[in-house]
Amino acid sequence: MTEQLTPVTGSDRRPRESDRLLRRRAAAVIPGSMYGHQSAVPLPPEYPQFMRSGRGARIWDVDETEYVDLMCSYGPVVLGHQHPSVEAAARAQTELADCQNGPGEVMVELAELLVATVRHADWAMFAKNGTDATTICCTIARAQTGRAKILVATGAYHGAAPWCTPRLAGVTTADRANLGHYTFNDLESVTAAAAAAGPDLAAIVASPFKHDAGYDQELVDPAFARRLRELCDETGAALILDDVRCGFRLHLGSSWEPIGVLPDLSAWSKAIANGHPLAAVVGSDRFRDAAASIFVTGSFWFSAGAMAAAIATISALGDEGAIETMDRVGTALRAGIIEQASRRGLEISYTGPAAMPYLTFAGDRDHELGGVFAAAAIRAGLYLHPRHNWFISAAMTDADLAKALAATDEAFAAVQARLEGGNT
Ligand SMILES: Cc1ncc(COP(=O)(O)O)c(C=O)c1O
């Protein structure tokens, strides 16, 4: 293990032989050679596809090149890779048993912990992926209300099932028949969409802030969140908060608790178990009977190891002040990046919460400059993404931050060179 973790940087870097060979083998046996959000195919060629290991805020690809990690496995890793107390809890549980004829005691302990931690939660259910959780929320809302229509924000991502996938290949009109759309943060549009759904409105789904991939991020206007709550109260529909991406990164509780808006149901996954596979739906008492009435399950949903990891993760988030750390490091990263861009006269937007930022260049509609920036960052040992928000883990040390900022400075130099007609 130690050998794998030996840093390989700068001029020491070997050609990416292992990644190249794996990509070639994958092309023969995996459709498209890779699929989904972790496909490196649409990324600059400097990106590795296959990863080997991670510790804290550092990761290594299959060619043992080291990076500071600003993607955190696209969200699940919140305390850093291989967090000792999380791994110990998962290991202890799986050595005892993981996948059994019934859940372990940890299921009840975890449900109790979520009910104690998330203000609107009176109960909890578990699944594996964020898509499971958002879909279950919609099913519960429909079971409770006896209605069909679900409102979602245009462009928002709620998962990869036919009702919500952004790619329409293989999706039927019937899969989408009961969806209505509104514009995030637009009071008039959501009021109109609710009116159009009329007495058939089962739920309004919202993410804590607008974090659509490829666009500048937009924090929620508290008046908009309050209006969603009001609309649901007036109509009897469920307010569903999709906390899959933000949950346990911005607040130790539901992400709208700081603005005082409590949903009826919320969907969680990603950071809940620091990378172990788990999702959760939590809800208020009004939806308890409906939640008990639906049939949802999965062969691996009740595995105890990931639940033990979740208990350890949620405990460590509080004990280690992780939310505060992510905010502090994210704030320092933002200050550094804004200073670097302004020193070079580059016009950027740096949007989103400090712990989940996103960078774009003015006028860079096709993300060309974003690609130049990301490619140069990865060459300098920083793993971020050109078209998706980044994630900062609580494991980021001052040394990680310094290395990240050294890399972004090189990346801005590459963008500047491109704008000035150079080839970098
Ligand atoms: C806001 C949001 N909802 C739902 C999902 C779907 O989660 P999963 O990929 O675990 O199914 C994601 C995944 O990125 C997400 O960001």
CSV table of C-alpha atoms and ligand atoms in Angstrom, one decimal:
chain,number,residue,atom,x,y,z
A,1,MET,CA,0.0,0.0,0.0
A,2,THR,CA,2.8,2.4,0.9
A,3,GLU,CA,4.4,1.9,-2.5
A,4,GLN,CA,1.1,2.9,-4.2
A,5,LEU,CA,1.0,6.1,-2.3
A,6,THR,CA,4.5,7.3,-3.3
A,7,PRO,CA,3.9,10.7,-4.8
A,8,VAL,CA,4.7,11.0,-8.5
A,9,THR,CA,4.7,14.6,-9.6
A,10,GLY,CA,6.0,17.0,-12.3
A,11,SER,CA,9.0,15.7,-14.3
A,12,ASP,CA,8.9,12.3,-12.5
A,13,ARG,CA,5.6,11.5,-14.1
A,14,ARG,CA,5.6,8.3,-16.2
A,15,PRO,CA,3.5,8.0,-19.3
A,16,ARG,CA,0.0,6.9,-18.5
A,17,GLU,CA,0.5,3.4,-19.6
A,18,SER,CA,-1.8,1.5,-17.1
A,19,ASP,CA,-4.7,3.9,-17.8
A,20,ARG,CA,-4.2,3.6,-21.5
A,21,LEU,CA,-4.2,-0.2,-21.4
A,22,LEU,CA,-7.2,-0.3,-19.1
A,23,ARG,CA,-9.1,2.0,-21.4
A,24,ARG,CA,-8.3,-0.2,-24.4
A,25,ARG,CA,-9.5,-3.3,-22.5
A,26,ALA,CA,-12.6,-1.5,-21.3
A,27,ALA,CA,-13.5,-0.5,-24.8
A,28,ALA,CA,-13.9,-4.2,-25.7
A,29,VAL,CA,-16.2,-5.2,-22.8
A,30,ILE,CA,-17.9,-2.0,-21.4
A,31,PRO,CA,-20.4,-0.1,-23.5
A,32,GLY,CA,-18.9,3.2,-24.5
A,33,SER,CA,-15.8,2.1,-22.6
A,34,MET,CA,-17.3,3.8,-19.5
A,35,TYR,CA,-20.6,5.4,-18.8
A,36,GLY,CA,-22.3,7.8,-16.4
A,37,HIS,CA,-20.9,10.8,-14.5
A,38,GLN,CA,-17.5,9.3,-14.0
A,39,SER,CA,-16.8,8.8,-17.6
A,40,ALA,CA,-13.5,10.5,-18.5
A,41,VAL,CA,-14.4,10.3,-22.2
A,42,PRO,CA,-15.8,13.9,-22.3
A,43,LEU,CA,-13.0,15.3,-20.2
A,44,PRO,CA,-9.6,16.6,-21.5
A,45,PRO,CA,-7.3,13.8,-22.4
A,46,GLU,CA,-5.0,14.6,-19.4
A,47,TYR,CA,-7.7,13.0,-17.1
A,48,PRO,CA,-7.1,9.5,-15.9
A,49,GLN,CA,-10.2,7.2,-16.2
A,50,PHE,CA,-9.1,4.6,-13.6
A,51,MET,CA,-8.2,5.4,-10.0
A,52,ARG,CA,-6.3,3.3,-7.5
A,53,SER,CA,-6.4,4.8,-4.0
A,54,GLY,CA,-7.0,7.7,-1.7
A,55,ARG,CA,-6.0,9.0,1.7
A,56,GLY,CA,-7.4,12.2,3.2
A,57,ALA,CA,-7.6,14.8,0.4
A,58,ARG,CA,-5.1,13.1,-1.9
A,59,ILE,CA,-5.8,10.5,-4.5
A,60,TRP,CA,-3.7,8.4,-6.9
A,61,ASP,CA,-4.6,7.1,-10.3
A,62,VAL,CA,-3.7,3.7,-11.7
A,63,ASP,CA,-0.4,5.1,-12.8
A,64,GLU,CA,0.3,6.2,-9.3
A,65,THR,CA,0.1,9.9,-10.1
A,66,GLU,CA,-0.9,11.9,-7.1
A,67,TYR,CA,-3.6,14.7,-7.0
A,68,VAL,CA,-5.2,16.9,-4.5
A,69,ASP,CA,-8.9,15.9,-4.7
A,70,LEU,CA,-11.4,18.6,-5.3
A,71,MET,CA,-14.1,16.2,-6.6
A,72,CYS,CA,-14.4,13.8,-3.6
A,73,SER,CA,-15.8,11.0,-5.8
A,74,TYR,CA,-18.4,13.5,-7.0
A,75,GLY,CA,-19.6,14.1,-3.5
A,76,PRO,CA,-19.6,11.0,-1.3
A,77,VAL,CA,-16.2,11.6,0.4
A,78,VAL,CA,-16.8,14.3,2.9
A,79,LEU,CA,-14.4,13.5,5.7
A,80,GLY,CA,-11.6,12.5,3.3
A,81,HIS,CA,-10.7,9.2,1.8
A,82,GLN,CA,-10.2,6.3,4.2
A,83,HIS,CA,-11.3,8.2,7.3
A,84,PRO,CA,-10.1,6.0,10.2
A,85,SER,CA,-13.2,5.9,12.4
A,86,VAL,CA,-15.5,5.4,9.4
A,87,GLU,CA,-13.4,2.6,8.0
A,88,ALA,CA,-13.0,1.0,11.4
A,89,ALA,CA,-16.8,1.0,12.0
A,90,ALA,CA,-17.5,-0.4,8.5
A,91,ARG,CA,-14.8,-3.1,9.0
A,92,ALA,CA,-16.0,-4.1,12.5
A,93,GLN,CA,-19.6,-4.5,11.2
A,94,THR,CA,-18.7,-6.4,8.0
A,95,GLU,CA,-16.4,-8.7,9.9
A,96,LEU,CA,-19.5,-9.6,12.0
A,97,ALA,CA,-21.9,-9.6,9.1
A,98,ASP,CA,-23.0,-7.3,6.2
A,99,CYS,CA,-25.7,-8.8,3.9
A,100,GLN,CA,-28.0,-11.0,6.0
A,101,ASN,CA,-31.6,-12.2,6.2
A,102,GLY,CA,-32.5,-9.1,8.0
A,103,PRO,CA,-30.9,-5.7,8.8
A,104,GLY,CA,-28.5,-5.4,11.7
A,105,GLU,CA,-29.1,-3.4,14.9
A,106,VAL,CA,-27.3,-0.5,13.1
A,107,MET,CA,-30.4,0.2,11.0
A,108,VAL,CA,-32.4,1.2,14.0
A,109,GLU,CA,-29.4,3.1,15.5
A,110,LEU,CA,-28.9,5.0,12.2
A,111,ALA,CA,-32.6,5.9,11.9
A,112,GLU,CA,-32.5,7.2,15.5
A,113,LEU,CA,-29.4,9.2,14.7
A,114,LEU,CA,-31.0,10.8,11.6
A,115,VAL,CA,-34.2,11.6,13.5
A,116,ALA,CA,-32.1,13.2,16.2
A,117,THR,CA,-29.9,15.1,13.6
A,118,VAL,CA,-32.4,16.3,10.9
A,119,ARG,CA,-35.0,18.6,12.2
A,120,HIS,CA,-37.9,17.6,9.9
A,121,ALA,CA,-37.2,13.8,10.3
A,122,ASP,CA,-39.6,11.7,12.3
A,123,TRP,CA,-38.6,8.5,10.6
A,124,ALA,CA,-36.0,7.2,8.1
A,125,MET,CA,-35.8,4.6,5.4
A,126,PHE,CA,-32.7,3.3,3.6
A,127,ALA,CA,-31.7,2.4,0.0
A,128,LYS,CA,-28.5,2.6,-2.0
A,129,ASN,CA,-28.4,5.5,-4.4
A,130,GLY,CA,-29.6,9.0,-4.6
A,131,THR,CA,-31.9,8.0,-7.4
A,132,ASP,CA,-33.6,5.5,-5.2
A,133,ALA,CA,-34.1,8.1,-2.6
A,134,THR,CA,-35.6,10.8,-4.8
A,135,THR,CA,-37.8,8.2,-6.5
A,136,ILE,CA,-39.0,6.9,-3.2
A,137,CYS,CA,-39.9,10.4,-2.1
A,138,CYS,CA,-42.1,10.9,-5.2
A,139,THR,CA,-43.7,7.5,-4.6
A,140,ILE,CA,-44.5,8.3,-0.9
A,141,ALA,CA,-45.9,11.7,-2.0
A,142,ARG,CA,-48.2,10.1,-4.5
A,143,ALA,CA,-49.2,7.4,-2.0
A,144,GLN,CA,-50.1,10.0,0.6
A,145,THR,CA,-51.9,12.4,-1.7
A,146,GLY,CA,-53.5,10.0,-4.3
A,147,ARG,CA,-52.2,12.5,-6.9
A,148,ALA,CA,-49.8,12.2,-9.8
A,149,LYS,CA,-48.1,15.4,-10.7
A,150,ILE,CA,-44.6,16.2,-9.5
A,151,LEU,CA,-42.9,19.6,-10.2
A,152,VAL,CA,-39.2,19.8,-10.7
A,153,ALA,CA,-37.0,22.7,-11.6
A,154,THR,CA,-36.0,22.9,-15.3
A,155,GLY,CA,-32.4,21.6,-15.7
A,156,ALA,CA,-32.2,20.2,-12.2
A,157,TYR,CA,-30.6,16.7,-11.7
A,158,HIS,CA,-32.5,14.3,-9.5
A,159,GLY,CA,-31.0,11.0,-10.7
A,160,ALA,CA,-30.8,8.6,-13.6
A,161,ALA,CA,-34.2,6.8,-13.5
A,162,PRO,CA,-36.5,7.3,-16.6
A,163,TRP,CA,-38.6,9.9,-14.7
A,164,CYS,CA,-35.6,12.2,-14.2
A,165,THR,CA,-32.6,11.2,-16.4
A,166,PRO,CA,-31.2,14.1,-18.4
A,167,ARG,CA,-30.7,11.8,-21.5
A,168,LEU,CA,-33.9,10.8,-23.2
A,169,ALA,CA,-32.6,7.6,-25.0
A,170,GLY,CA,-34.8,4.7,-23.9
A,171,VAL,CA,-37.2,7.0,-22.1
A,172,THR,CA,-40.9,7.0,-23.0
A,173,THR,CA,-43.4,9.9,-23.0
A,174,ALA,CA,-45.3,8.0,-20.4
A,175,ASP,CA,-42.3,8.0,-18.1
A,176,ARG,CA,-42.4,11.9,-18.0
A,177,ALA,CA,-46.2,12.3,-18.3
A,178,ASN,CA,-46.7,13.5,-14.7
A,179,LEU,CA,-43.8,16.0,-14.5
A,180,GLY,CA,-44.3,19.7,-14.5
A,181,HIS,CA,-41.5,22.3,-14.6
A,182,TYR,CA,-40.6,25.6,-12.8
A,183,THR,CA,-37.6,27.9,-12.8
A,184,PHE,CA,-35.5,27.7,-9.7
A,185,ASN,CA,-35.8,30.9,-7.6
A,186,ASP,CA,-38.7,32.2,-9.7
A,187,LEU,CA,-41.8,32.7,-7.6
A,188,GLU,CA,-44.1,33.3,-10.5
A,189,SER,CA,-43.0,30.3,-12.4
A,190,VAL,CA,-43.5,27.8,-9.5
A,191,THR,CA,-46.9,29.4,-8.7
A,192,ALA,CA,-48.0,29.0,-12.3
A,193,ALA,CA,-46.7,25.4,-12.5
A,194,ALA,CA,-48.6,24.5,-9.3
A,195,ALA,CA,-51.7,26.1,-10.7
A,196,ALA,CA,-51.3,24.1,-14.0
A,197,ALA,CA,-51.0,20.9,-12.0
A,198,GLY,CA,-54.2,21.9,-10.1
A,199,PRO,CA,-55.8,19.3,-7.8
A,200,ASP,CA,-53.4,16.6,-9.1
A,201,LEU,CA,-50.3,18.2,-7.5
A,202,ALA,CA,-48.5,15.5,-5.4
A,203,ALA,CA,-45.2,17.1,-4.8
A,204,ILE,CA,-42.7,19.9,-5.5
A,205,VAL,CA,-39.1,18.7,-5.6
A,206,ALA,CA,-36.3,21.2,-5.1
A,207,SER,CA,-32.5,21.0,-4.6
A,208,PRO,CA,-31.1,23.2,-1.7
A,209,PHE,CA,-29.5,25.5,-4.3
A,210,LYS,CA,-29.3,25.5,-8.1
A,211,HIS,CA,-26.4,23.3,-8.8
A,212,ASP,CA,-27.1,22.2,-12.4
A,213,ALA,CA,-23.9,21.0,-14.1
A,214,GLY,CA,-22.4,23.4,-16.7
A,215,TYR,CA,-24.1,26.5,-15.3
A,216,ASP,CA,-23.1,29.1,-12.7
A,217,GLN,CA,-24.6,28.1,-9.4
A,218,GLU,CA,-27.3,30.1,-7.6
A,219,LEU,CA,-28.0,30.0,-3.9
A,220,VAL,CA,-31.6,29.7,-2.9
A,221,ASP,CA,-33.6,32.9,-2.3
A,222,PRO,CA,-35.1,32.2,1.2
A,223,ALA,CA,-38.4,33.9,0.0
A,224,PHE,CA,-38.5,31.3,-2.8
A,225,ALA,CA,-38.0,28.4,-0.4
A,226,ARG,CA,-40.7,29.8,1.9
A,227,ARG,CA,-43.1,30.1,-1.2
A,228,LEU,CA,-42.6,26.4,-2.0
A,229,ARG,CA,-43.5,25.6,1.6
A,230,GLU,CA,-46.5,27.8,1.4
A,231,LEU,CA,-47.7,26.3,-1.9
A,232,CYS,CA,-47.4,22.8,-0.5
A,233,ASP,CA,-49.2,23.8,2.7
A,234,GLU,CA,-52.0,25.4,0.6
A,235,THR,CA,-52.4,22.4,-1.7
A,236,GLY,CA,-51.6,19.4,0.6
A,237,ALA,CA,-48.7,18.5,-1.8
A,238,ALA,CA,-45.4,17.3,-0.3
A,239,LEU,CA,-42.3,19.5,-0.3
A,240,ILE,CA,-39.4,17.2,-1.2
A,241,LEU,CA,-35.8,18.5,-0.7
A,242,ASP,CA,-33.3,16.7,-2.8
A,243,ASP,CA,-30.4,16.8,-0.4
A,244,VAL,CA,-28.5,14.0,-2.2
A,245,ARG,CA,-25.6,16.3,-3.3
A,246,CYS,CA,-25.6,18.9,-0.5
A,247,GLY,CA,-26.7,16.9,2.5
A,248,PHE,CA,-24.1,16.8,5.4
A,249,ARG,CA,-21.8,19.1,3.4
A,250,LEU,CA,-23.4,22.5,4.2
A,251,HIS,CA,-25.1,21.9,7.5
A,252,LEU,CA,-25.4,19.0,10.1
A,253,GLY,CA,-29.0,18.6,9.3
A,254,SER,CA,-31.2,19.4,6.3
A,255,SER,CA,-29.6,22.0,4.1
A,256,TRP,CA,-32.6,24.4,4.4
A,257,GLU,CA,-32.6,24.4,8.2
A,258,PRO,CA,-30.4,27.5,8.3
A,259,ILE,CA,-33.1,29.4,6.4
A,260,GLY,CA,-35.9,27.9,8.5
A,261,VAL,CA,-37.7,26.0,5.7
A,262,LEU,CA,-38.5,22.4,6.6
A,263,PRO,CA,-39.5,19.9,3.8
A,264,ASP,CA,-41.9,17.1,4.3
A,265,LEU,CA,-39.6,14.5,2.8
A,266,SER,CA,-35.9,14.6,1.9
A,267,ALA,CA,-33.6,12.5,-0.1
A,268,TRP,CA,-30.0,11.8,1.0
A,269,SER,CA,-27.1,9.8,-0.3
A,270,LYS,CA,-23.5,10.8,-1.4
A,271,ALA,CA,-21.9,12.1,1.9
A,272,ILE,CA,-24.0,10.1,4.3
A,273,ALA,CA,-21.5,7.3,4.8
A,274,ASN,CA,-18.3,8.9,3.5
A,275,GLY,CA,-18.2,6.8,0.4
A,276,HIS,CA,-19.9,3.7,1.6
A,277,PRO,CA,-23.0,2.9,-0.5
A,278,LEU,CA,-26.1,4.1,1.2
A,279,ALA,CA,-29.1,6.4,0.6
A,280,ALA,CA,-31.8,7.6,3.0
A,281,VAL,CA,-35.3,9.1,2.8
A,282,VAL,CA,-36.4,10.9,5.9
A,283,GLY,CA,-39.8,12.4,6.5
A,284,SER,CA,-42.3,13.9,8.8
A,285,ASP,CA,-45.1,12.1,10.7
A,286,ARG,CA,-47.7,13.2,8.2
A,287,PHE,CA,-46.1,11.0,5.6
A,288,ARG,CA,-45.3,8.0,7.9
A,289,ASP,CA,-48.3,5.9,6.9
A,290,ALA,CA,-47.8,6.5,3.2
A,291,ALA,CA,-44.1,5.6,3.6
A,292,ALA,CA,-45.1,2.3,5.3
A,293,SER,CA,-47.7,1.6,2.6
A,294,ILE,CA,-45.4,1.5,-0.5
A,295,PHE,CA,-43.3,-1.5,-1.5
A,296,VAL,CA,-39.6,-0.5,-2.1
A,297,THR,CA,-36.7,-2.7,-1.5
A,298,GLY,CA,-33.4,-4.0,-2.9
A,299,SER,CA,-31.1,-6.9,-2.3
A,300,PHE,CA,-28.4,-4.8,-0.8
A,301,TRP,CA,-30.4,-2.0,0.8
A,302,PHE,CA,-30.2,-3.4,4.3
A,303,SER,CA,-26.5,-4.3,4.3
A,304,ALA,CA,-25.1,-3.4,7.7
A,305,GLY,CA,-21.6,-2.3,6.8
A,306,ALA,CA,-22.7,0.9,5.1
A,307,MET,CA,-25.1,1.8,7.9
A,308,ALA,CA,-22.3,1.4,10.4
A,309,ALA,CA,-20.2,3.7,8.2
A,310,ALA,CA,-23.0,6.2,8.2
A,311,ILE,CA,-23.3,6.3,11.9
A,312,ALA,CA,-19.5,6.9,12.2
A,313,THR,CA,-19.6,9.5,9.5
A,314,ILE,CA,-22.5,11.6,11.0
A,315,SER,CA,-20.8,11.3,14.4
A,316,ALA,CA,-17.4,12.4,13.0
A,317,LEU,CA,-19.0,15.3,11.1
A,318,GLY,CA,-20.1,16.7,14.4
A,319,ASP,CA,-17.2,15.7,16.6
A,320,GLU,CA,-14.5,17.0,14.2
A,321,GLY,CA,-16.3,20.2,13.2
A,322,ALA,CA,-16.2,19.0,9.6
A,323,ILE,CA,-18.8,21.4,8.2
A,324,GLU,CA,-16.9,24.4,9.6
A,325,THR,CA,-13.6,23.1,8.2
A,326,MET,CA,-15.1,22.6,4.7
A,327,ASP,CA,-16.5,26.1,4.9
A,328,ARG,CA,-13.2,27.6,6.1
A,329,VAL,CA,-11.0,25.8,3.5
A,330,GLY,CA,-13.5,26.6,0.8
A,331,THR,CA,-13.5,30.3,1.7
A,332,ALA,CA,-9.7,30.3,1.6
A,333,LEU,CA,-9.7,28.6,-1.8
A,334,ARG,CA,-12.3,31.1,-3.1
A,335,ALA,CA,-10.2,34.0,-1.9
A,336,GLY,CA,-7.0,32.6,-3.5
A,337,ILE,CA,-8.7,31.8,-6.8
A,338,ILE,CA,-10.4,35.2,-7.1
A,339,GLU,CA,-7.1,36.9,-6.3
A,340,GLN,CA,-5.2,34.8,-8.9
A,341,ALA,CA,-7.8,35.5,-11.6
A,342,SER,CA,-7.9,39.2,-10.9
A,343,ARG,CA,-4.1,39.4,-10.9
A,344,ARG,CA,-4.1,38.0,-14.4
A,345,GLY,CA,-7.0,40.2,-15.5
A,346,LEU,CA,-9.2,37.1,-16.1
A,347,GLU,CA,-12.9,37.6,-15.7
A,348,ILE,CA,-14.4,34.6,-13.8
A,349,SER,CA,-17.6,33.7,-12.0
A,350,TYR,CA,-16.9,31.7,-8.8
A,351,THR,CA,-20.3,30.6,-7.6
A,352,GLY,CA,-22.0,28.3,-5.0
A,353,PRO,CA,-21.3,27.7,-1.4
A,354,ALA,CA,-17.6,27.8,-0.3
A,355,ALA,CA,-17.6,24.0,0.2
A,356,MET,CA,-19.2,23.3,-3.2
A,357,PRO,CA,-17.8,25.9,-5.6
A,358,TYR,CA,-17.9,26.2,-9.4
A,359,LEU,CA,-15.7,28.2,-11.7
A,360,THR,CA,-16.5,29.6,-15.1
A,361,PHE,CA,-14.8,32.1,-17.4
A,362,ALA,CA,-16.8,35.0,-18.9
A,363,GLY,CA,-18.2,34.3,-22.3
A,364,ASP,CA,-16.9,30.6,-22.2
A,365,ARG,CA,-20.2,29.1,-23.3
A,366,ASP,CA,-18.8,25.9,-24.7
A,367,HIS,CA,-16.4,25.5,-21.7
A,368,GLU,CA,-13.3,25.7,-23.9
A,369,LEU,CA,-11.4,27.8,-21.3
A,370,GLY,CA,-12.8,25.7,-18.5
A,371,GLY,CA,-11.3,22.7,-20.3
A,372,VAL,CA,-7.9,24.4,-20.6
A,373,PHE,CA,-8.0,25.4,-16.9
A,374,ALA,CA,-9.0,21.8,-15.8
A,375,ALA,CA,-6.4,20.2,-18.1
A,376,ALA,CA,-3.6,22.4,-16.7
A,377,ALA,CA,-4.8,21.8,-13.1
A,378,ILE,CA,-4.6,18.1,-13.5
A,379,ARG,CA,-1.2,18.3,-15.0
A,380,ALA,CA,-0.2,20.3,-11.9
A,381,GLY,CA,-1.7,17.6,-9.6
A,382,LEU,CA,-5.1,19.0,-8.8
A,383,TYR,CA,-8.2,17.0,-9.7
A,384,LEU,CA,-11.3,19.2,-10.3
A,385,HIS,CA,-13.9,19.3,-13.0
A,386,PRO,CA,-14.5,21.7,-15.9
A,387,ARG,CA,-18.3,21.5,-16.0
A,388,HIS,CA,-19.5,20.3,-12.6
A,389,ASN,CA,-19.3,21.8,-9.1
A,390,TRP,CA,-16.3,20.8,-7.0
A,391,PHE,CA,-16.4,19.3,-3.5
A,392,ILE,CA,-14.1,20.2,-0.7
A,393,SER,CA,-13.6,17.6,2.0
A,394,ALA,CA,-12.9,18.2,5.7
A,395,ALA,CA,-9.5,16.4,5.2
A,396,MET,CA,-8.0,19.3,3.3
A,397,THR,CA,-4.9,20.5,5.2
A,398,ASP,CA,-3.1,23.8,4.7
A,399,ALA,CA,-0.5,21.8,2.6
A,400,ASP,CA,-3.3,20.5,0.4
A,401,LEU,CA,-4.8,24.0,0.0
A,402,ALA,CA,-1.4,25.4,-0.9
A,403,LYS,CA,-0.8,22.7,-3.5
A,404,ALA,CA,-4.3,23.3,-4.9
A,405,LEU,CA,-3.7,27.0,-5.2
A,406,ALA,CA,-0.3,26.5,-6.8
A,407,ALA,CA,-2.1,24.3,-9.4
A,408,THR,CA,-4.9,26.8,-10.0
A,409,ASP,CA,-2.2,29.5,-10.6
A,410,GLU,CA,-0.6,27.4,-13.3
A,411,ALA,CA,-4.1,26.7,-14.7
A,412,PHE,CA,-4.9,30.4,-14.9
A,413,ALA,CA,-1.5,30.9,-16.6
A,414,ALA,CA,-2.6,28.3,-19.2
A,415,VAL,CA,-5.9,30.1,-19.8
A,416,GLN,CA,-4.1,33.4,-20.1
A,417,ALA,CA,-1.7,31.9,-22.7
A,418,ARG,CA,-4.7,30.5,-24.6
A,419,LEU,CA,-6.4,33.9,-24.7
A,420,GLU,CA,-3.2,35.5,-25.8
A,421,GLY,CA,-3.0,33.0,-28.6
A,422,GLY,CA,-0.5,30.6,-27.1
A,423,ASN,CA,-0.8,26.8,-27.2
A,424,THR,CA,-0.5,25.9,-23.5
B,1,LIG,C1,-29.1,16.4,-6.5
B,1,LIG,C2,-28.9,15.0,-6.9
B,1,LIG,N1,-30.0,14.2,-6.8
B,1,LIG,C3,-29.9,12.9,-7.1
B,1,LIG,C4,-28.7,12.3,-7.5
B,1,LIG,C5,-28.7,10.9,-7.9
B,1,LIG,O1,-27.9,10.2,-7.0
B,1,LIG,P1,-27.2,8.8,-7.5
B,1,LIG,O2,-26.2,9.1,-8.5
B,1,LIG,O3,-26.6,8.3,-6.2
B,1,LIG,O4,-28.3,7.9,-7.9
B,1,LIG,C6,-27.6,13.1,-7.6
B,1,LIG,C7,-26.3,12.6,-8.1
B,1,LIG,O5,-25.4,13.3,-8.5
B,1,LIG,C8,-27.7,14.5,-7.3
B,1,LIG,O6,-26.6,15.3,-7.4
